[in-house]
Amino acid sequence: MKLDNKVIDILINDAKKAYKKGEIPVSAVIVDQAGKIVSHAYNNRQNSFNVLGHAEIVAILKAEKKIKDWRLDGYKMVVVLEPCDMCSMVISKCRIDEVYYFVLQKSQDVINDFNINKKVIDGYKDEKVLLENMLLNFFNNMR
């Protein structure tokens, strides 16, 4: 997938915002059929005291509110990290067509893809390294 520079900039800036707030630096952007950004979000689970505060779910809720429909057929999501099972299920239920991510989950938490079309983003080496390093730094600083 060829990504718009604006999508990448928002994804990286939102991941940095999450990191600075002590959240796992994951962000998500949802684009419509024309490639226009509909919503974006970053993890806020710790600061909102909400287990559902994953970037993917927050971005989905914003998109649904904006378009006034829970069905996101034809929409695509770009996310920093491969979605977890909870997010994958929500993505599947709201009918997002494709999910693109930079970093593959390293844990065994992802056990079911819930029939969503997930793809690792090819290219964008510098951006991928930046996002991977942000995640590694976050988790290394927790120890």
mmCIF file of N, CA and C in Angstrom:
data_model
loop_
_atom_site.group_PDB
_atom_site.id
_atom_site.type_symbol
_atom_site.label_atom_id
_atom_site.label_comp_id
_atom_site.label_asym_id
_atom_site.label_seq_id
_atom_site.Cartn_x
_atom_site.Cartn_y
_atom_site.Cartn_z
ATOM 1 N N MET A 1 0.843 -1.179 0.000
ATOM 2 C CA MET A 1 0.000 0.000 0.000
ATOM 3 C C MET A 1 0.889 1.244 0.000
ATOM 4 N N LYS A 2 0.605 2.155 -0.862
ATOM 5 C CA LYS A 2 1.291 3.453 -0.890
ATOM 6 C C LYS A 2 0.583 4.352 0.108
ATOM 7 N N LEU A 3 1.322 4.810 1.100
ATOM 8 C CA LEU A 3 0.735 5.640 2.146
ATOM 9 C C LEU A 3 0.950 7.112 1.856
ATOM 10 N N ASP A 4 -0.045 7.899 2.127
ATOM 11 C CA ASP A 4 0.050 9.349 2.037
ATOM 12 C C ASP A 4 0.984 9.814 3.161
ATOM 13 N N ASN A 5 1.860 10.771 2.857
ATOM 14 C CA ASN A 5 2.783 11.283 3.877
ATOM 15 C C ASN A 5 2.048 11.831 5.092
ATOM 16 N N LYS A 6 0.867 12.400 4.886
ATOM 17 C CA LYS A 6 0.090 12.948 5.994
ATOM 18 C C LYS A 6 -0.329 11.829 6.960
ATOM 19 N N VAL A 7 -0.707 10.669 6.411
ATOM 20 C CA VAL A 7 -1.079 9.520 7.253
ATOM 21 C C VAL A 7 0.112 9.095 8.102
ATOM 22 N N ILE A 8 1.279 8.995 7.479
ATOM 23 C CA ILE A 8 2.484 8.586 8.217
ATOM 24 C C ILE A 8 2.834 9.611 9.285
ATOM 25 N N ASP A 9 2.766 10.899 8.943
ATOM 26 C CA ASP A 9 3.077 11.952 9.918
ATOM 27 C C ASP A 9 2.145 11.890 11.122
ATOM 28 N N ILE A 10 0.862 11.728 10.869
ATOM 29 C CA ILE A 10 -0.115 11.645 11.970
ATOM 30 C C ILE A 10 0.157 10.402 12.809
ATOM 31 N N LEU A 11 0.418 9.279 12.160
ATOM 32 C CA LEU A 11 0.680 8.034 12.874
ATOM 33 C C LEU A 11 1.885 8.187 13.805
ATOM 34 N N ILE A 12 2.965 8.757 13.296
ATOM 35 C CA ILE A 12 4.181 8.935 14.103
ATOM 36 C C ILE A 12 3.958 9.965 15.207
ATOM 37 N N ASN A 13 3.348 11.090 14.881
ATOM 38 C CA ASN A 13 3.096 12.128 15.900
ATOM 39 C C ASN A 13 2.179 11.631 17.007
ATOM 40 N N ASP A 14 1.146 10.875 16.641
ATOM 41 C CA ASP A 14 0.242 10.338 17.663
ATOM 42 C C ASP A 14 0.944 9.294 18.533
ATOM 43 N N ALA A 15 1.807 8.466 17.928
ATOM 44 C CA ALA A 15 2.563 7.485 18.713
ATOM 45 C C ALA A 15 3.486 8.206 19.704
ATOM 46 N N LYS A 16 4.095 9.308 19.262
ATOM 47 C CA LYS A 16 4.953 10.103 20.152
ATOM 48 C C LYS A 16 4.141 10.710 21.294
ATOM 49 N N LYS A 17 2.930 11.184 21.001
ATOM 50 C CA LYS A 17 2.069 11.740 22.060
ATOM 51 C C LYS A 17 1.762 10.675 23.104
ATOM 52 N N ALA A 18 1.428 9.471 22.640
ATOM 53 C CA ALA A 18 1.141 8.375 23.574
ATOM 54 C C ALA A 18 2.366 8.087 24.436
ATOM 55 N N TYR A 19 3.522 8.003 23.817
ATOM 56 C CA TYR A 19 4.769 7.718 24.520
ATOM 57 C C TYR A 19 5.026 8.756 25.616
ATOM 58 N N LYS A 20 4.871 10.036 25.268
ATOM 59 C CA LYS A 20 5.115 11.121 26.225
ATOM 60 C C LYS A 20 4.146 11.086 27.399
ATOM 61 N N LYS A 21 2.968 10.506 27.180
ATOM 62 C CA LYS A 21 1.964 10.421 28.242
ATOM 63 C C LYS A 21 2.056 9.115 29.020
ATOM 64 N N GLY A 22 3.079 8.311 28.727
ATOM 65 C CA GLY A 22 3.255 7.057 29.446
ATOM 66 C C GLY A 22 2.392 5.926 28.924
ATOM 67 N N GLU A 23 1.880 6.079 27.740
ATOM 68 C CA GLU A 23 1.064 5.047 27.103
ATOM 69 C C GLU A 23 1.929 4.245 26.133
ATOM 70 N N ILE A 24 1.521 3.028 25.837
ATOM 71 C CA ILE A 24 2.213 2.264 24.803
ATOM 72 C C ILE A 24 2.107 3.071 23.514
ATOM 73 N N PRO A 25 3.228 3.328 22.822
ATOM 74 C CA PRO A 25 3.200 4.212 21.655
ATOM 75 C C PRO A 25 2.603 3.567 20.397
ATOM 76 N N VAL A 26 1.310 3.381 20.454
ATOM 77 C CA VAL A 26 0.574 2.829 19.324
ATOM 78 C C VAL A 26 -0.461 3.854 18.899
ATOM 79 N N SER A 27 -0.570 4.044 17.599
ATOM 80 C CA SER A 27 -1.560 4.960 17.049
ATOM 81 C C SER A 27 -2.202 4.309 15.833
ATOM 82 N N ALA A 28 -3.362 4.838 15.447
ATOM 83 C CA ALA A 28 -4.107 4.294 14.311
ATOM 84 C C ALA A 28 -4.733 5.433 13.524
ATOM 85 N N VAL A 29 -4.800 5.241 12.217
ATOM 86 C CA VAL A 29 -5.441 6.199 11.318
ATOM 87 C C VAL A 29 -6.432 5.419 10.460
ATOM 88 N N ILE A 30 -7.626 5.961 10.296
ATOM 89 C CA ILE A 30 -8.628 5.354 9.419
ATOM 90 C C ILE A 30 -8.832 6.276 8.231
ATOM 91 N N VAL A 31 -8.776 5.678 7.030
ATOM 92 C CA VAL A 31 -8.980 6.439 5.799
ATOM 93 C C VAL A 31 -10.177 5.871 5.041
ATOM 94 N N ASP A 32 -10.857 6.746 4.304
ATOM 95 C CA ASP A 32 -12.012 6.306 3.517
ATOM 96 C C ASP A 32 -11.572 5.758 2.165
ATOM 97 N N GLN A 33 -12.539 5.470 1.320
ATOM 98 C CA GLN A 33 -12.275 4.868 0.020
ATOM 99 C C GLN A 33 -11.416 5.763 -0.869
ATOM 100 N N ALA A 34 -11.481 7.056 -0.680
ATOM 101 C CA ALA A 34 -10.694 8.007 -1.476
ATOM 102 C C ALA A 34 -9.325 8.279 -0.852
ATOM 103 N N GLY A 35 -9.040 7.661 0.291
ATOM 104 C CA GLY A 35 -7.767 7.882 0.973
ATOM 105 C C GLY A 35 -7.779 9.074 1.915
ATOM 106 N N LYS A 36 -8.940 9.675 2.119
ATOM 107 C CA LYS A 36 -9.069 10.821 3.023
ATOM 108 C C LYS A 36 -9.100 10.337 4.481
ATOM 109 N N ILE A 37 -8.369 11.041 5.330
ATOM 110 C CA ILE A 37 -8.328 10.675 6.748
ATOM 111 C C ILE A 37 -9.672 10.985 7.397
ATOM 112 N N VAL A 38 -10.240 9.965 8.012
ATOM 113 C CA VAL A 38 -11.533 10.107 8.689
ATOM 114 C C VAL A 38 -11.333 10.291 10.183
ATOM 115 N N SER A 39 -10.388 9.544 10.741
ATOM 116 C CA SER A 39 -10.110 9.672 12.174
ATOM 117 C C SER A 39 -8.711 9.143 12.465
ATOM 118 N N HIS A 40 -8.221 9.522 13.626
ATOM 119 C CA HIS A 40 -6.949 8.990 14.109
ATOM 120 C C HIS A 40 -6.959 9.068 15.625
ATOM 121 N N ALA A 41 -6.150 8.203 16.230
ATOM 122 C CA ALA A 41 -6.113 8.152 17.690
ATOM 123 C C ALA A 41 -4.843 7.459 18.141
ATOM 124 N N TYR A 42 -4.559 7.594 19.430
ATOM 125 C CA TYR A 42 -3.440 6.874 20.024
ATOM 126 C C TYR A 42 -3.916 6.229 21.316
ATOM 127 N N ASN A 43 -3.133 5.274 21.804
ATOM 128 C CA ASN A 43 -3.504 4.583 23.040
ATOM 129 C C ASN A 43 -3.712 5.586 24.165
ATOM 130 N N ASN A 44 -4.773 5.380 24.940
ATOM 131 C CA ASN A 44 -5.012 6.230 26.112
ATOM 132 C C ASN A 44 -5.578 5.409 27.267
ATOM 133 N N ARG A 45 -5.280 4.141 27.275
ATOM 134 C CA ARG A 45 -5.839 3.232 28.271
ATOM 135 C C ARG A 45 -5.450 3.616 29.700
ATOM 136 N N GLN A 46 -4.193 3.959 29.918
ATOM 137 C CA GLN A 46 -3.738 4.295 31.269
ATOM 138 C C GLN A 46 -4.330 5.613 31.750
ATOM 139 N N ASN A 47 -4.283 6.615 30.901
ATOM 140 C CA ASN A 47 -4.734 7.948 31.307
ATOM 141 C C ASN A 47 -6.249 8.092 31.359
ATOM 142 N N SER A 48 -6.963 7.267 30.596
ATOM 143 C CA SER A 48 -8.431 7.341 30.621
ATOM 144 C C SER A 48 -9.021 6.302 31.576
ATOM 145 N N PHE A 49 -8.145 5.458 32.132
ATOM 146 C CA PHE A 49 -8.590 4.386 33.026
ATOM 147 C C PHE A 49 -9.648 3.526 32.342
ATOM 148 N N ASN A 50 -9.363 3.179 31.079
ATOM 149 C CA ASN A 50 -10.335 2.469 30.257
ATOM 150 C C ASN A 50 -9.631 1.355 29.495
ATOM 151 N N VAL A 51 -10.002 0.123 29.777
ATOM 152 C CA VAL A 51 -9.389 -1.030 29.124
ATOM 153 C C VAL A 51 -9.582 -0.989 27.607
ATOM 154 N N LEU A 52 -10.586 -0.277 27.139
ATOM 155 C CA LEU A 52 -10.852 -0.186 25.700
ATOM 156 C C LEU A 52 -10.069 0.936 25.028
ATOM 157 N N GLY A 53 -9.167 1.570 25.738
ATOM 158 C CA GLY A 53 -8.452 2.725 25.216
ATOM 159 C C GLY A 53 -7.333 2.397 24.248
ATOM 160 N N HIS A 54 -7.487 1.368 23.456
ATOM 161 C CA HIS A 54 -6.508 1.056 22.419
ATOM 162 C C HIS A 54 -6.724 1.999 21.246
ATOM 163 N N ALA A 55 -5.651 2.351 20.570
ATOM 164 C CA ALA A 55 -5.710 3.303 19.458
ATOM 165 C C ALA A 55 -6.736 2.889 18.397
ATOM 166 N N GLU A 56 -6.748 1.609 18.069
ATOM 167 C CA GLU A 56 -7.661 1.126 17.031
ATOM 168 C C GLU A 56 -9.119 1.356 17.411
ATOM 169 N N ILE A 57 -9.458 1.046 18.646
ATOM 170 C CA ILE A 57 -10.849 1.175 19.082
ATOM 171 C C ILE A 57 -11.247 2.644 19.182
ATOM 172 N N VAL A 58 -10.373 3.475 19.718
ATOM 173 C CA VAL A 58 -10.675 4.906 19.819
ATOM 174 C C VAL A 58 -10.860 5.505 18.423
ATOM 175 N N ALA A 59 -9.993 5.119 17.470
ATOM 176 C CA ALA A 59 -10.118 5.620 16.095
ATOM 177 C C ALA A 59 -11.421 5.145 15.452
ATOM 178 N N ILE A 60 -11.803 3.900 15.711
ATOM 179 C CA ILE A 60 -13.061 3.370 15.169
ATOM 180 C C ILE A 60 -14.246 4.150 15.729
ATOM 181 N N LEU A 61 -14.260 4.377 17.034
ATOM 182 C CA LEU A 61 -15.368 5.119 17.648
ATOM 183 C C LEU A 61 -15.474 6.533 17.073
ATOM 184 N N LYS A 62 -14.342 7.182 16.860
ATOM 185 C CA LYS A 62 -14.354 8.525 16.265
ATOM 186 C C LYS A 62 -14.887 8.485 14.828
ATOM 187 N N ALA A 63 -14.451 7.487 14.061
ATOM 188 C CA ALA A 63 -14.904 7.373 12.662
ATOM 189 C C ALA A 63 -16.406 7.110 12.601
ATOM 190 N N GLU A 64 -16.887 6.205 13.441
ATOM 191 C CA GLU A 64 -18.318 5.892 13.455
ATOM 192 C C GLU A 64 -19.142 7.126 13.797
ATOM 193 N N LYS A 65 -18.672 7.875 14.760
ATOM 194 C CA LYS A 65 -19.380 9.099 15.146
ATOM 195 C C LYS A 65 -19.371 10.119 14.010
ATOM 196 N N LYS A 66 -18.236 10.249 13.348
ATOM 197 C CA LYS A 66 -18.104 11.230 12.271
ATOM 198 C C LYS A 66 -18.999 10.901 11.076
ATOM 199 N N ILE A 67 -19.028 9.623 10.687
ATOM 200 C CA ILE A 67 -19.832 9.262 9.512
ATOM 201 C C ILE A 67 -21.254 8.844 9.883
ATOM 202 N N LYS A 68 -21.523 8.796 11.180
ATOM 203 C CA LYS A 68 -22.845 8.446 11.701
ATOM 204 C C LYS A 68 -23.310 7.051 11.244
ATOM 205 N N ASP A 69 -22.386 6.106 11.331
ATOM 206 C CA ASP A 69 -22.689 4.718 10.993
ATOM 207 C C ASP A 69 -21.623 3.842 11.631
ATOM 208 N N TRP A 70 -22.024 2.680 12.136
ATOM 209 C CA TRP A 70 -21.056 1.772 12.733
ATOM 210 C C TRP A 70 -20.393 0.903 11.671
ATOM 211 N N ARG A 71 -20.944 0.888 10.481
ATOM 212 C CA ARG A 71 -20.398 0.078 9.396
ATOM 213 C C ARG A 71 -19.298 0.865 8.682
ATOM 214 N N LEU A 72 -18.108 0.311 8.678
ATOM 215 C CA LEU A 72 -16.977 0.976 8.031
ATOM 216 C C LEU A 72 -16.514 0.198 6.797
ATOM 217 N N ASP A 73 -17.480 -0.338 6.056
ATOM 218 C CA ASP A 73 -17.171 -1.040 4.806
ATOM 219 C C ASP A 73 -16.421 -0.094 3.877
ATOM 220 N N GLY A 74 -15.355 -0.579 3.271
ATOM 221 C CA GLY A 74 -14.599 0.230 2.326
ATOM 222 C C GLY A 74 -13.502 1.074 2.971
ATOM 223 N N TYR A 75 -13.469 1.126 4.280
ATOM 224 C CA TYR A 75 -12.456 1.921 4.985
ATOM 225 C C TYR A 75 -11.229 1.057 5.263
ATOM 226 N N LYS A 76 -10.098 1.731 5.436
ATOM 227 C CA LYS A 76 -8.853 1.053 5.756
ATOM 228 C C LYS A 76 -8.269 1.660 7.031
ATOM 229 N N MET A 77 -7.535 0.835 7.754
ATOM 230 C CA MET A 77 -6.869 1.299 8.964
ATOM 231 C C MET A 77 -5.366 1.095 8.802
ATOM 232 N N VAL A 78 -4.608 2.089 9.230
ATOM 233 C CA VAL A 78 -3.145 1.988 9.296
ATOM 234 C C VAL A 78 -2.797 2.140 10.766
ATOM 235 N N VAL A 79 -2.012 1.194 11.276
ATOM 236 C CA VAL A 79 -1.702 1.179 12.702
ATOM 237 C C VAL A 79 -0.224 0.851 12.906
ATOM 238 N N VAL A 80 0.315 1.303 14.013
ATOM 239 C CA VAL A 80 1.725 1.068 14.321
ATOM 240 C C VAL A 80 2.005 -0.412 14.518
ATOM 241 N N LEU A 81 1.209 -1.064 15.343
ATOM 242 C CA LEU A 81 1.461 -2.437 15.771
ATOM 243 C C LEU A 81 0.310 -3.334 15.343
ATOM 244 N N GLU A 82 0.625 -4.557 14.967
ATOM 245 C CA GLU A 82 -0.411 -5.521 14.602
ATOM 246 C C GLU A 82 -1.482 -5.544 15.699
ATOM 247 N N PRO A 83 -2.746 -5.419 15.345
ATOM 248 C CA PRO A 83 -3.809 -5.364 16.359
ATOM 249 C C PRO A 83 -3.892 -6.629 17.213
ATOM 250 N N CYS A 84 -4.195 -6.425 18.490
ATOM 251 C CA CYS A 84 -4.409 -7.529 19.422
ATOM 252 C C CYS A 84 -5.760 -8.197 19.102
ATOM 253 N N ASP A 85 -6.068 -9.264 19.813
ATOM 254 C CA ASP A 85 -7.330 -9.964 19.568
ATOM 255 C C ASP A 85 -8.551 -9.082 19.796
ATOM 256 N N MET A 86 -8.536 -8.306 20.877
ATOM 257 C CA MET A 86 -9.682 -7.452 21.167
ATOM 258 C C MET A 86 -9.918 -6.474 20.019
ATOM 259 N N CYS A 87 -8.864 -5.822 19.586
ATOM 260 C CA CYS A 87 -8.992 -4.848 18.497
ATOM 261 C C CYS A 87 -9.360 -5.531 17.185
ATOM 262 N N SER A 88 -8.777 -6.699 16.943
ATOM 263 C CA SER A 88 -9.091 -7.440 15.721
ATOM 264 C C SER A 88 -10.571 -7.785 15.647
ATOM 265 N N MET A 89 -11.136 -8.167 16.796
ATOM 266 C CA MET A 89 -12.563 -8.498 16.800
ATOM 267 C C MET A 89 -13.403 -7.258 16.491
ATOM 268 N N VAL A 90 -13.073 -6.135 17.102
ATOM 269 C CA VAL A 90 -13.825 -4.906 16.859
ATOM 270 C C VAL A 90 -13.673 -4.477 15.395
ATOM 271 N N ILE A 91 -12.463 -4.574 14.861
ATOM 272 C CA ILE A 91 -12.216 -4.245 13.458
ATOM 273 C C ILE A 91 -13.085 -5.114 12.558
ATOM 274 N N SER A 92 -13.153 -6.380 12.877
ATOM 275 C CA SER A 92 -13.966 -7.311 12.094
ATOM 276 C C SER A 92 -15.457 -6.968 12.187
ATOM 277 N N LYS A 93 -15.918 -6.631 13.367
ATOM 278 C CA LYS A 93 -17.346 -6.356 13.567
ATOM 279 C C LYS A 93 -17.790 -5.051 12.911
ATOM 280 N N CYS A 94 -16.893 -4.075 12.799
ATOM 281 C CA CYS A 94 -17.281 -2.814 12.149
ATOM 282 C C CYS A 94 -17.001 -2.850 10.649
ATOM 283 N N ARG A 95 -16.432 -3.962 10.180
ATOM 284 C CA ARG A 95 -16.284 -4.246 8.745
ATOM 285 C C ARG A 95 -15.216 -3.433 8.021
ATOM 286 N N ILE A 96 -14.197 -3.014 8.731
ATOM 287 C CA ILE A 96 -13.074 -2.348 8.055
ATOM 288 C C ILE A 96 -12.478 -3.354 7.073
ATOM 289 N N ASP A 97 -12.220 -2.891 5.850
ATOM 290 C CA ASP A 97 -11.773 -3.797 4.791
ATOM 291 C C ASP A 97 -10.345 -4.300 4.960
ATOM 292 N N GLU A 98 -9.425 -3.397 5.260
ATOM 293 C CA GLU A 98 -8.021 -3.780 5.337
ATOM 294 C C GLU A 98 -7.340 -3.059 6.486
ATOM 295 N N VAL A 99 -6.378 -3.752 7.099
ATOM 296 C CA VAL A 99 -5.573 -3.179 8.176
ATOM 297 C C VAL A 99 -4.112 -3.335 7.795
ATOM 298 N N TYR A 100 -3.397 -2.221 7.804
ATOM 299 C CA TYR A 100 -1.974 -2.207 7.501
ATOM 300 C C TYR A 100 -1.222 -1.823 8.764
ATOM 301 N N TYR A 101 -0.141 -2.530 9.057
ATOM 302 C CA TYR A 101 0.622 -2.212 10.261
ATOM 303 C C TYR A 101 2.111 -2.281 9.971
ATOM 304 N N PHE A 102 2.876 -1.539 10.772
ATOM 305 C CA PHE A 102 4.323 -1.472 10.612
ATOM 306 C C PHE A 102 5.039 -2.574 11.383
ATOM 307 N N VAL A 103 4.602 -2.854 12.602
ATOM 308 C CA VAL A 103 5.329 -3.756 13.496
ATOM 309 C C VAL A 103 4.473 -4.973 13.816
ATOM 310 N N LEU A 104 5.064 -6.147 13.652
ATOM 311 C CA LEU A 104 4.399 -7.410 13.945
ATOM 312 C C LEU A 104 4.425 -7.657 15.450
ATOM 313 N N GLN A 105 3.298 -8.129 15.995
ATOM 314 C CA GLN A 105 3.256 -8.484 17.428
ATOM 315 C C GLN A 105 4.285 -9.575 17.678
ATOM 316 N N LYS A 106 5.046 -9.431 18.739
ATOM 317 C CA LYS A 106 6.046 -10.446 19.070
ATOM 318 C C LYS A 106 5.530 -11.437 20.103
ATOM 319 N N SER A 107 4.459 -11.083 20.773
ATOM 320 C CA SER A 107 3.923 -11.977 21.801
ATOM 321 C C SER A 107 2.955 -12.963 21.166
ATOM 322 N N GLN A 108 2.525 -13.896 21.953
ATOM 323 C CA GLN A 108 1.570 -14.893 21.488
ATOM 324 C C GLN A 108 0.124 -14.449 21.723
ATOM 325 N N ASP A 109 -0.072 -13.165 22.058
ATOM 326 C CA ASP A 109 -1.420 -12.677 22.348
ATOM 327 C C ASP A 109 -2.335 -12.732 21.135
ATOM 328 N N VAL A 110 -1.772 -12.575 19.936
ATOM 329 C CA VAL A 110 -2.586 -12.575 18.730
ATOM 330 C C VAL A 110 -2.814 -14.030 18.325
ATOM 331 N N ILE A 111 -3.998 -14.552 18.647
ATOM 332 C CA ILE A 111 -4.281 -15.957 18.375
ATOM 333 C C ILE A 111 -5.354 -16.150 17.315
ATOM 334 N N ASN A 112 -6.064 -15.102 16.977
ATOM 335 C CA ASN A 112 -7.128 -15.220 16.006
ATOM 336 C C ASN A 112 -7.189 -13.942 15.189
ATOM 337 N N ASP A 113 -7.268 -14.078 13.877
ATOM 338 C CA ASP A 113 -7.306 -12.865 13.062
ATOM 339 C C ASP A 113 -8.725 -12.400 12.774
ATOM 340 N N PHE A 114 -9.740 -13.141 13.236
ATOM 341 C CA PHE A 114 -11.146 -12.760 13.094
ATOM 342 C C PHE A 114 -11.486 -12.393 11.658
ATOM 343 N N ASN A 115 -10.816 -13.066 10.730
ATOM 344 C CA ASN A 115 -11.067 -12.878 9.299
ATOM 345 C C ASN A 115 -10.894 -11.443 8.831
ATOM 346 N N ILE A 116 -9.941 -10.735 9.419
ATOM 347 C CA ILE A 116 -9.670 -9.393 8.899
ATOM 348 C C ILE A 116 -8.461 -9.478 7.973
ATOM 349 N N ASN A 117 -8.441 -8.608 7.009
ATOM 350 C CA ASN A 117 -7.384 -8.575 6.008
ATOM 351 C C ASN A 117 -6.238 -7.721 6.546
ATOM 352 N N LYS A 118 -5.247 -8.375 7.188
ATOM 353 C CA LYS A 118 -4.120 -7.668 7.791
ATOM 354 C C LYS A 118 -2.886 -7.829 6.919
ATOM 355 N N LYS A 119 -2.133 -6.742 6.772
ATOM 356 C CA LYS A 119 -0.925 -6.775 5.954
ATOM 357 C C LYS A 119 0.167 -5.935 6.604
ATOM 358 N N VAL A 120 1.382 -6.479 6.615
ATOM 359 C CA VAL A 120 2.528 -5.704 7.066
ATOM 360 C C VAL A 120 2.856 -4.702 5.965
ATOM 361 N N ILE A 121 3.164 -3.484 6.349
ATOM 362 C CA ILE A 121 3.500 -2.443 5.382
ATOM 363 C C ILE A 121 4.916 -2.671 4.871
ATOM 364 N N ASP A 122 5.041 -2.735 3.554
ATOM 365 C CA ASP A 122 6.354 -2.872 2.929
ATOM 366 C C ASP A 122 6.956 -1.493 2.703
ATOM 367 N N GLY A 123 8.281 -1.443 2.679
ATOM 368 C CA GLY A 123 8.954 -0.167 2.467
ATOM 369 C C GLY A 123 8.942 0.648 3.750
ATOM 370 N N TYR A 124 9.096 1.929 3.628
ATOM 371 C CA TYR A 124 9.046 2.848 4.774
ATOM 372 C C TYR A 124 9.971 2.387 5.893
ATOM 373 N N LYS A 125 11.193 1.999 5.509
ATOM 374 C CA LYS A 125 12.147 1.430 6.462
ATOM 375 C C LYS A 125 12.447 2.376 7.624
ATOM 376 N N ASP A 126 12.687 3.644 7.328
ATOM 377 C CA ASP A 126 13.017 4.610 8.385
ATOM 378 C C ASP A 126 11.882 4.750 9.386
ATOM 379 N N GLU A 127 10.659 4.830 8.874
ATOM 380 C CA GLU A 127 9.496 4.968 9.741
ATOM 381 C C GLU A 127 9.307 3.722 10.604
ATOM 382 N N LYS A 128 9.497 2.554 9.982
ATOM 383 C CA LYS A 128 9.354 1.294 10.722
ATOM 384 C C LYS A 128 10.375 1.213 11.847
ATOM 385 N N VAL A 129 11.621 1.562 11.562
ATOM 386 C CA VAL A 129 12.674 1.532 12.589
ATOM 387 C C VAL A 129 12.333 2.499 13.719
ATOM 388 N N LEU A 130 11.893 3.703 13.372
ATOM 389 C CA LEU A 130 11.506 4.698 14.384
ATOM 390 C C LEU A 130 10.411 4.144 15.299
ATOM 391 N N LEU A 131 9.375 3.565 14.707
ATOM 392 C CA LEU A 131 8.254 3.045 15.495
ATOM 393 C C LEU A 131 8.663 1.830 16.326
ATOM 394 N N GLU A 132 9.460 0.938 15.743
ATOM 395 C CA GLU A 132 9.953 -0.217 16.506
ATOM 396 C C GLU A 132 10.787 0.241 17.695
ATOM 397 N N ASN A 133 11.673 1.211 17.465
ATOM 398 C CA ASN A 133 12.521 1.713 18.554
ATOM 399 C C ASN A 133 11.708 2.383 19.651
ATOM 400 N N MET A 134 10.674 3.103 19.261
ATOM 401 C CA MET A 134 9.815 3.745 20.255
ATOM 402 C C MET A 134 9.160 2.682 21.141
ATOM 403 N N LEU A 135 8.667 1.607 20.514
ATOM 404 C CA LEU A 135 8.052 0.516 21.281
ATOM 405 C C LEU A 135 9.081 -0.164 22.181
ATOM 406 N N LEU A 136 10.262 -0.455 21.640
ATOM 407 C CA LEU A 136 11.312 -1.095 22.439
ATOM 408 C C LEU A 136 11.728 -0.224 23.618
ATOM 409 N N ASN A 137 11.925 1.062 23.377
ATOM 410 C CA ASN A 137 12.291 1.979 24.458
ATOM 411 C C ASN A 137 11.210 2.033 25.524
ATOM 412 N N PHE A 138 9.977 2.063 25.098
ATOM 413 C CA PHE A 138 8.874 2.121 26.063
ATOM 414 C C PHE A 138 8.926 0.897 26.990
ATOM 415 N N PHE A 139 9.008 -0.277 26.395
ATOM 416 C CA PHE A 139 8.977 -1.498 27.215
ATOM 417 C C PHE A 139 10.270 -1.691 28.004
ATOM 418 N N ASN A 140 11.408 -1.281 27.463
ATOM 419 C CA ASN A 140 12.654 -1.373 28.219
ATOM 420 C C ASN A 140 12.648 -0.439 29.416
ATOM 421 N N ASN A 141 12.018 0.725 29.295
ATOM 422 C CA ASN A 141 11.935 1.679 30.404
ATOM 423 C C ASN A 141 10.977 1.233 31.488
ATOM 424 N N MET A 142 10.104 0.293 31.176
ATOM 425 C CA MET A 142 9.167 -0.222 32.174
ATOM 426 C C MET A 142 9.870 -1.160 33.145
ATOM 427 N N ARG A 143 10.963 -1.741 32.701
ATOM 428 C CA ARG A 143 11.662 -2.757 33.527
ATOM 429 C C ARG A 143 12.610 -2.129 34.494
#
